PDB file of C-alpha atoms in Angstrom:
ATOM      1  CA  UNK N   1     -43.692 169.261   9.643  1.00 68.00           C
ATOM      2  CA  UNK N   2     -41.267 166.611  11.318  1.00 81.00           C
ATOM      3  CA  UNK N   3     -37.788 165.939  10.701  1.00 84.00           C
ATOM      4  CA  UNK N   4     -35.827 163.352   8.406  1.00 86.00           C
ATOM      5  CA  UNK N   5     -33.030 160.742   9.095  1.00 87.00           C
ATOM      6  CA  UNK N   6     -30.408 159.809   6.583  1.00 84.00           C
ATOM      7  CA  UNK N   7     -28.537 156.547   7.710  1.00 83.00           C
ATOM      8  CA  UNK N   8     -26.319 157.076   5.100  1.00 87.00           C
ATOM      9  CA  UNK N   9     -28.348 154.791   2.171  1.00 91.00           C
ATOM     10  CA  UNK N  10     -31.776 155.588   3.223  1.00 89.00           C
ATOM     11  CA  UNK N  11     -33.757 158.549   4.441  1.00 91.00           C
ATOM     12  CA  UNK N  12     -36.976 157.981   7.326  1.00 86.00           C
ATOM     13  CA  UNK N  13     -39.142 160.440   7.357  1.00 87.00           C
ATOM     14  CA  UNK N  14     -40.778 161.287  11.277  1.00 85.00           C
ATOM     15  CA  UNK N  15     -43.874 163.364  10.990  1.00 85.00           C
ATOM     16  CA  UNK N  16     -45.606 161.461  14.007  1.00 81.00           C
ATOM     17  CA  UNK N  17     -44.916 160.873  18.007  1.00 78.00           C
ATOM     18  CA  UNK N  18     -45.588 158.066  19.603  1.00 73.00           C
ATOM     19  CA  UNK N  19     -49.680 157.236  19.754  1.00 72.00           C
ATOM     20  CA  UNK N  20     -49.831 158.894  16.690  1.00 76.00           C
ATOM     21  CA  UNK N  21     -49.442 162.376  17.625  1.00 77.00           C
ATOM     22  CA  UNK N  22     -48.609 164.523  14.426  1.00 81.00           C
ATOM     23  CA  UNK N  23     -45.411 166.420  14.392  1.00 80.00           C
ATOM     24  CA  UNK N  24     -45.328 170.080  14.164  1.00 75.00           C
ATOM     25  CA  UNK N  25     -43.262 173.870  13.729  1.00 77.00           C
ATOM     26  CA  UNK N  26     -40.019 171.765  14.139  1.00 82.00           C
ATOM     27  CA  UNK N  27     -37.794 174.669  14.813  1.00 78.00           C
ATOM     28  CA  UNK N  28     -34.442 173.732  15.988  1.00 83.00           C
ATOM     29  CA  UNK N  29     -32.685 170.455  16.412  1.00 87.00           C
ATOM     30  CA  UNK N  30     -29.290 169.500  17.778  1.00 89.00           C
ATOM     31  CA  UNK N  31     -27.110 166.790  19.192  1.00 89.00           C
ATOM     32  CA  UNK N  32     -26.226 165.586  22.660  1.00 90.00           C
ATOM     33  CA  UNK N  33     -24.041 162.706  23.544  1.00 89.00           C
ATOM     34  CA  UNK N  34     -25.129 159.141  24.404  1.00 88.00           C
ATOM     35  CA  UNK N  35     -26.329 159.257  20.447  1.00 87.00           C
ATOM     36  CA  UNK N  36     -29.439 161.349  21.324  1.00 89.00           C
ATOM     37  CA  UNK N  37     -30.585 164.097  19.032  1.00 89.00           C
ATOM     38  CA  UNK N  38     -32.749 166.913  20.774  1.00 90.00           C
ATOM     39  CA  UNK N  39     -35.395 168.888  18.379  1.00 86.00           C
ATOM     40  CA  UNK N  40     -37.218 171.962  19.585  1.00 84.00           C
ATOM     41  CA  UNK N  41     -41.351 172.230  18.811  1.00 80.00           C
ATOM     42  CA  UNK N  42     -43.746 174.594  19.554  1.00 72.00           C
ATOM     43  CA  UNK N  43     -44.072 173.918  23.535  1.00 71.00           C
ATOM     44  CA  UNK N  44     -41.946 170.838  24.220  1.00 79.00           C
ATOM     45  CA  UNK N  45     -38.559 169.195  23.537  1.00 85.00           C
ATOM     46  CA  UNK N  46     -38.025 166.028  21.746  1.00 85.00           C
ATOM     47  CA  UNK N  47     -35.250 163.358  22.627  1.00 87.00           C
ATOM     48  CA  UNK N  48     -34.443 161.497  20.137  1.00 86.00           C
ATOM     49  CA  UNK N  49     -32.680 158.096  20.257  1.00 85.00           C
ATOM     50  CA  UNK N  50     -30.713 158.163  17.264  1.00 78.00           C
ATOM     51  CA  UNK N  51     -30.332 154.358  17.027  1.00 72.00           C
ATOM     52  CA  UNK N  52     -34.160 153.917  17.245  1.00 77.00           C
ATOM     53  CA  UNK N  53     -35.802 157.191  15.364  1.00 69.00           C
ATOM     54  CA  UNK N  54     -38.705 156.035  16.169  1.00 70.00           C
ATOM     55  CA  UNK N  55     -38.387 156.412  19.931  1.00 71.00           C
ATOM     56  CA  UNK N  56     -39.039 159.738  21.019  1.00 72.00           C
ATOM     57  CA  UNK N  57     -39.248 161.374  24.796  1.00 75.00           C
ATOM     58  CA  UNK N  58     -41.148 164.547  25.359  1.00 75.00           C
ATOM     59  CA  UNK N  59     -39.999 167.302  27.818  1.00 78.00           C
ATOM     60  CA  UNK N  60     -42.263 170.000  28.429  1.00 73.00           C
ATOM     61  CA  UNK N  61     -41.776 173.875  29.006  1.00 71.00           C
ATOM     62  CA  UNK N  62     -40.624 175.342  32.322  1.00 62.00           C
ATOM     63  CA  UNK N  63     -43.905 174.753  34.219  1.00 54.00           C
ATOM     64  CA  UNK N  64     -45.958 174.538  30.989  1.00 50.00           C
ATOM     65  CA  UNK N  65     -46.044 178.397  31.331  1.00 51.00           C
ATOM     66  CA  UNK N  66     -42.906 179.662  29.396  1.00 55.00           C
ATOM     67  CA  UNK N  67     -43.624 178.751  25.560  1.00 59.00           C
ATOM     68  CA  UNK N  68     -41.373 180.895  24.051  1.00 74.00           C
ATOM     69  CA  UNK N  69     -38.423 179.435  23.316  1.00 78.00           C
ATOM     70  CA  UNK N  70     -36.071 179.602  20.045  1.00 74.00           C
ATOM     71  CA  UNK N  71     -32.586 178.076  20.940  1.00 83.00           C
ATOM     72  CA  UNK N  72     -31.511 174.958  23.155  1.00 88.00           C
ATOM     73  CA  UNK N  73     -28.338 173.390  23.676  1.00 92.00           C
ATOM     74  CA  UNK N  74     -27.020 170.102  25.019  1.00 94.00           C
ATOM     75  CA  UNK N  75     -24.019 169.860  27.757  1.00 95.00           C
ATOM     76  CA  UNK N  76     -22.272 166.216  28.027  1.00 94.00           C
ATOM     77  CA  UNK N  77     -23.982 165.397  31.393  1.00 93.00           C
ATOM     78  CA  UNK N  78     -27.339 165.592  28.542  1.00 92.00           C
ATOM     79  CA  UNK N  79     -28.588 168.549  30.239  1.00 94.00           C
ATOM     80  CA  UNK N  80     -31.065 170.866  28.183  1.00 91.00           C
ATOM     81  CA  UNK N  81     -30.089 174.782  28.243  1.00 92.00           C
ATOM     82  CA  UNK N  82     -32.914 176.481  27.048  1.00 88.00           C
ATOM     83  CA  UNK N  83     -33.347 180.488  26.827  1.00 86.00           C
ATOM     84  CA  UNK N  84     -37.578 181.557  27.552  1.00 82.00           C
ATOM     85  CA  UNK N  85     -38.044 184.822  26.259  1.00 77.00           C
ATOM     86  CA  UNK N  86     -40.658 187.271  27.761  1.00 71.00           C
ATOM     87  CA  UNK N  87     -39.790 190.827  29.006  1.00 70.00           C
ATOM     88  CA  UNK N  88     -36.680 190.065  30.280  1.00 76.00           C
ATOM     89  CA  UNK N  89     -35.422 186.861  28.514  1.00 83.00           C
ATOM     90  CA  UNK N  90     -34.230 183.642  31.140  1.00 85.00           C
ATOM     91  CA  UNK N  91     -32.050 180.875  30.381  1.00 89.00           C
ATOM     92  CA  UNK N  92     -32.648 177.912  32.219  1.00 89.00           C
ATOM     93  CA  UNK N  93     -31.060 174.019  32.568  1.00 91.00           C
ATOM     94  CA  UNK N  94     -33.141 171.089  32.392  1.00 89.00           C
ATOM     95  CA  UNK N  95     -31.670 168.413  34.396  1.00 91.00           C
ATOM     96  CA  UNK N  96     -32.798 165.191  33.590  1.00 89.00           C
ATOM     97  CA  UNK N  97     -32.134 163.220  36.622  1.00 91.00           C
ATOM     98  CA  UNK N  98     -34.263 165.259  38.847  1.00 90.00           C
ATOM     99  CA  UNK N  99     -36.959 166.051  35.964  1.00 87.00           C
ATOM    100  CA  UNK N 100     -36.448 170.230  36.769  1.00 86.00           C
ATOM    101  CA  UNK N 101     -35.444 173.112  35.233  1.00 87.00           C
ATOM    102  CA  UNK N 102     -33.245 175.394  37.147  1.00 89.00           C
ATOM    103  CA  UNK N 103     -32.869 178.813  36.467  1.00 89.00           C
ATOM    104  CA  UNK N 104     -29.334 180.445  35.781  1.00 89.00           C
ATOM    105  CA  UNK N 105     -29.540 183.915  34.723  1.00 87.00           C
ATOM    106  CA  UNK N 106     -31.704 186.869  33.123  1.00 85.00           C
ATOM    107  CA  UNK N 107     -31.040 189.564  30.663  1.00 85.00           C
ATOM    108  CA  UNK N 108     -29.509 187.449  28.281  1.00 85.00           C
ATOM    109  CA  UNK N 109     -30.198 187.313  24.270  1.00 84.00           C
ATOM    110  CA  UNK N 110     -28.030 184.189  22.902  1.00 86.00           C
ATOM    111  CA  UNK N 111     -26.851 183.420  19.246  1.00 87.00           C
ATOM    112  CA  UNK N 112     -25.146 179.931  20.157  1.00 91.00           C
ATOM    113  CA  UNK N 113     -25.040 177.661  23.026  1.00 93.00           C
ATOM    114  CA  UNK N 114     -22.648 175.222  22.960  1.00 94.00           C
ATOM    115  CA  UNK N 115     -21.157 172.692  25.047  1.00 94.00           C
ATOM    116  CA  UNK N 116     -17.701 172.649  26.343  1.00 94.00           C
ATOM    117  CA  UNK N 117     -17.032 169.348  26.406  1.00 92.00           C
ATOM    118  CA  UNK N 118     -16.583 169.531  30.197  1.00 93.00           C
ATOM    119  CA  UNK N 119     -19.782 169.282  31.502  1.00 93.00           C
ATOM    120  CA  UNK N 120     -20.533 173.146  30.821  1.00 94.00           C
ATOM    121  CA  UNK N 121     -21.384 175.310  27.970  1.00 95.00           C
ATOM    122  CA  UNK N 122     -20.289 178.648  25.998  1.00 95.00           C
ATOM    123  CA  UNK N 123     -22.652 180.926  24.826  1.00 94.00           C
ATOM    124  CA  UNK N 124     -22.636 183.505  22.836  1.00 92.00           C
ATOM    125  CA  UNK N 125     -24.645 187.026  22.816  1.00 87.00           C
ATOM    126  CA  UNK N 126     -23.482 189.669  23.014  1.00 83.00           C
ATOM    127  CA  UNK N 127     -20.467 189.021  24.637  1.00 85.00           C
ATOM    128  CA  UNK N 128     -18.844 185.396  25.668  1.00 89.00           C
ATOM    129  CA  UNK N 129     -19.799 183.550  28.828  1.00 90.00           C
ATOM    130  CA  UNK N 130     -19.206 180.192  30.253  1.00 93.00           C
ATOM    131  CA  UNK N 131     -21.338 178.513  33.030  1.00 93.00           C
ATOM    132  CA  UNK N 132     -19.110 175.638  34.379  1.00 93.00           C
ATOM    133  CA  UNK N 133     -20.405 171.887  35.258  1.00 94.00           C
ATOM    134  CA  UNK N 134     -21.488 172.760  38.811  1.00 94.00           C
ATOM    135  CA  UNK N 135     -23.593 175.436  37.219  1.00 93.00           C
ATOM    136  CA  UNK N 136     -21.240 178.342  38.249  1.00 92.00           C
ATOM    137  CA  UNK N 137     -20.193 181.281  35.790  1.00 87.00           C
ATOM    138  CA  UNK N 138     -16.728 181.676  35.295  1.00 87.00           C
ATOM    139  CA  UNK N 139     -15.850 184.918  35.168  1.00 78.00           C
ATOM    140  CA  UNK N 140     -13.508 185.150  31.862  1.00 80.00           C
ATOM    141  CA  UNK N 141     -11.152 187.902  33.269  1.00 74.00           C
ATOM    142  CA  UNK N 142      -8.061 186.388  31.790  1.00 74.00           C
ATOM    143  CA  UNK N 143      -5.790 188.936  30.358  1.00 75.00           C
ATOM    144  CA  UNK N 144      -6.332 189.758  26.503  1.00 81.00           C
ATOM    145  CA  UNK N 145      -9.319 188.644  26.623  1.00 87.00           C
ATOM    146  CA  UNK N 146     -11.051 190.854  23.612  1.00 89.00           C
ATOM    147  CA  UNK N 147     -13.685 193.634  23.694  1.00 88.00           C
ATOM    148  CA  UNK N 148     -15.604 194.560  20.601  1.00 89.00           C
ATOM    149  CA  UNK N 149     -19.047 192.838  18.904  1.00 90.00           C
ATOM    150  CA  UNK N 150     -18.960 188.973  19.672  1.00 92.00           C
ATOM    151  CA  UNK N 151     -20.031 187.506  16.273  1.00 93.00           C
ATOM    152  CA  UNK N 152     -19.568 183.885  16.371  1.00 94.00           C
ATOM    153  CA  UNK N 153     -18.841 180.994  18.536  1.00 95.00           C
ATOM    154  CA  UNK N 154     -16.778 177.537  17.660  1.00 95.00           C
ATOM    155  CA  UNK N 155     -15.832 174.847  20.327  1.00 95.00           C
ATOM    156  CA  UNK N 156     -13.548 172.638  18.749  1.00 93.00           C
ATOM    157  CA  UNK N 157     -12.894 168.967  19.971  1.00 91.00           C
ATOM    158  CA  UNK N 158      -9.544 169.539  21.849  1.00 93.00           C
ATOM    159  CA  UNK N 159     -12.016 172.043  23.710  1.00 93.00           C
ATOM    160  CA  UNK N 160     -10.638 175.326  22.300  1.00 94.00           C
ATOM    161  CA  UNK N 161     -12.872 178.081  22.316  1.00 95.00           C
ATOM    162  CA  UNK N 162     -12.817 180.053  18.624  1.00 96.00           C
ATOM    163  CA  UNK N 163     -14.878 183.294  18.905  1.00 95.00           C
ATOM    164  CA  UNK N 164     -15.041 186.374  16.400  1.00 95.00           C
ATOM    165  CA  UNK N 165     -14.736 189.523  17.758  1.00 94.00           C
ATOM    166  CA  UNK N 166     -15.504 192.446  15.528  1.00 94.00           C
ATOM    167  CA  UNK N 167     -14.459 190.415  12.405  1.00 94.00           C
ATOM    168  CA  UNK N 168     -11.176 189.368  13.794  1.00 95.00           C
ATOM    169  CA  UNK N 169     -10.481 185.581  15.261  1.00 96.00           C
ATOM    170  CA  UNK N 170      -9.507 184.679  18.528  1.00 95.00           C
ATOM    171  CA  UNK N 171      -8.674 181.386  20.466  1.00 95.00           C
ATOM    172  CA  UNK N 172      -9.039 180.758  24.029  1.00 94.00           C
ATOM    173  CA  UNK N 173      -7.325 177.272  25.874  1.00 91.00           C
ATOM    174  CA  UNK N 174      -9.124 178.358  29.218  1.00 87.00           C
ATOM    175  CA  UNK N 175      -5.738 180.473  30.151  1.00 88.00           C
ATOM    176  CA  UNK N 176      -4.802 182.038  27.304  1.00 90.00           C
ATOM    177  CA  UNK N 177      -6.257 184.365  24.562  1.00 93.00           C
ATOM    178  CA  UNK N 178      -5.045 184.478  20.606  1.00 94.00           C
ATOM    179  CA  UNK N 179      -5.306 187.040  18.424  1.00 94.00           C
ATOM    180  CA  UNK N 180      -4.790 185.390  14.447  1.00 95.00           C
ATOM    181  CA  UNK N 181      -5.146 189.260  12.625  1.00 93.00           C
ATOM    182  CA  UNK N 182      -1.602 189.305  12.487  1.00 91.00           C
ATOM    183  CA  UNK N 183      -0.625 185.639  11.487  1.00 93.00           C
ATOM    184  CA  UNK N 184       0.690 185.344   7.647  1.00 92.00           C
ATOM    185  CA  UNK N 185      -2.077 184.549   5.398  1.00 92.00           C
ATOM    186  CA  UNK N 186      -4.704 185.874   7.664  1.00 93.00           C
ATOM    187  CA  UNK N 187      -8.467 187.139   5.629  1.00 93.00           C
ATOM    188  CA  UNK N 188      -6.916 190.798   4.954  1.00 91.00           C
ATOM    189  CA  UNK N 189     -10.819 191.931   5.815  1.00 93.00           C
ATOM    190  CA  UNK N 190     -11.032 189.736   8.702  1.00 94.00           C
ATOM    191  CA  UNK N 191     -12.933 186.868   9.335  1.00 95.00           C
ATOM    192  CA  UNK N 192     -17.035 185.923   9.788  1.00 95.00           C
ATOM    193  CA  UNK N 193     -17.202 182.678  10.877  1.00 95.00           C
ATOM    194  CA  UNK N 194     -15.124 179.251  11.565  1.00 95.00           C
ATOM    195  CA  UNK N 195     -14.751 175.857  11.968  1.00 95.00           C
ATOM    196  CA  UNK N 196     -11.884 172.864  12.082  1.00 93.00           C
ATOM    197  CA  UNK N 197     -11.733 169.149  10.022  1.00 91.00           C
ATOM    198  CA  UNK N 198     -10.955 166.153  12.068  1.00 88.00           C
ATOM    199  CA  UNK N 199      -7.296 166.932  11.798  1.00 89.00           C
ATOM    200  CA  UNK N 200      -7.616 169.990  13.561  1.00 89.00           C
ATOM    201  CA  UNK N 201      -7.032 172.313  10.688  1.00 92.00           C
ATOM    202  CA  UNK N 202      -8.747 175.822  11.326  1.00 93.00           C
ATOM    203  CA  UNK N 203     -11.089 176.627   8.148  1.00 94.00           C
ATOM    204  CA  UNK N 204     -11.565 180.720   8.853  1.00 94.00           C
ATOM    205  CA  UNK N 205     -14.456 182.311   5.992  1.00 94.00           C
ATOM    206  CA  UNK N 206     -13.127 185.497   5.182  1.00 93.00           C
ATOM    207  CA  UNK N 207     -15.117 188.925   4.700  1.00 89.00           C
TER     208      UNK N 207
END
């Protein structure tokens, strides 16, 4: 398997890396800034220049040891955040200056990781947490901040934080939390998942 790219007349097939090297188990693929594309395989990470396909950078596993792997995300400094699972599962940040990963925390079973625009990302298991540019973990004790089953994670491009909490929809604007269950018009079951158009209008799928 490989992937496909659709330049919006054509579609180029990638099945091979560079030398020749066939593509294959393509599990997850994403984007970062600097129009790079980053695509998760069976015991490496592909960057992808998305102006030249064709031109693709491998990174290897923490150590070459840790091949279990099945989510990444991309921060806007084009740092990798990947979670290795094993007995305890780890979730690590490849930093591409230095050529390292550096290890953040343990215990931890993400849905989503997504990047805050900032430098940072949110991620989402089974509760919300945010690990800041400079790699520290804010704490998220702001008041109303909501307890329940975290469900689903949206970062928006003003930088709002969207989150479903036991089927009901919250915002966050790094001070402030939002409950929407009692706005008029609101999903009368509550809500599974969102997302927002380029005009900023909230699209909420109801239950």
């Amino acid at each position: 398997s490989g992937f496909a790219v659709y330049d919006g007349s054509n579609w180029q097939e990638i099945t091979q890396l560079p030398y020749g090297t066939q593509l294959s188990e393509v599990r997850v693929i994403t984007a970062g800034p600097n129009n790079k594309i980053y695509a998760l395989v069976h015991d490496y990470i592909l960057e992808i220049d998305s102006l030249q396909p064709t031109s693709i950078a491998m990174i290897p596993f923490l150590y070459g040891t840790r091949s279990n792997c099945d989510i990444i995300g991309v921060d806007e400094q084009s740092r990798i955040w990947a979670v290795f699972s094993g007995e305890v599962n780890e979730l690590f940040c490849y930093d591409p200056i230095t050529d390292t990963w550096l290890f953040l925390t343990g215990g931890i079973n993400p849905k989503r990781i997504l990047s805050d625009g900032m430098g940072g990302v949110w991620i989402l298991d089974y509760k919300l947490r945010h690990i800041k540019s400079d790699l520290s973990i804010d704490s998220l004790n702001s008041s109303g901040k909501p307890s329940g089953d975290y469900q689903f994670l949206f970062v928006a491009p003003d930088r709002k934080v969207w989150v479903v909490v036991s089927n009901t929809l919250y915002s966050f604007d790094g001070t402030t939390w939002t409950d929407f269950s009692g706005y008029s018009g609101y999903p009368t079951n509550g809500v599974i998942a969102v997302t927002c158009d380029d005009a900023g209008n909230i699209y909420a799928v109801g239950i």
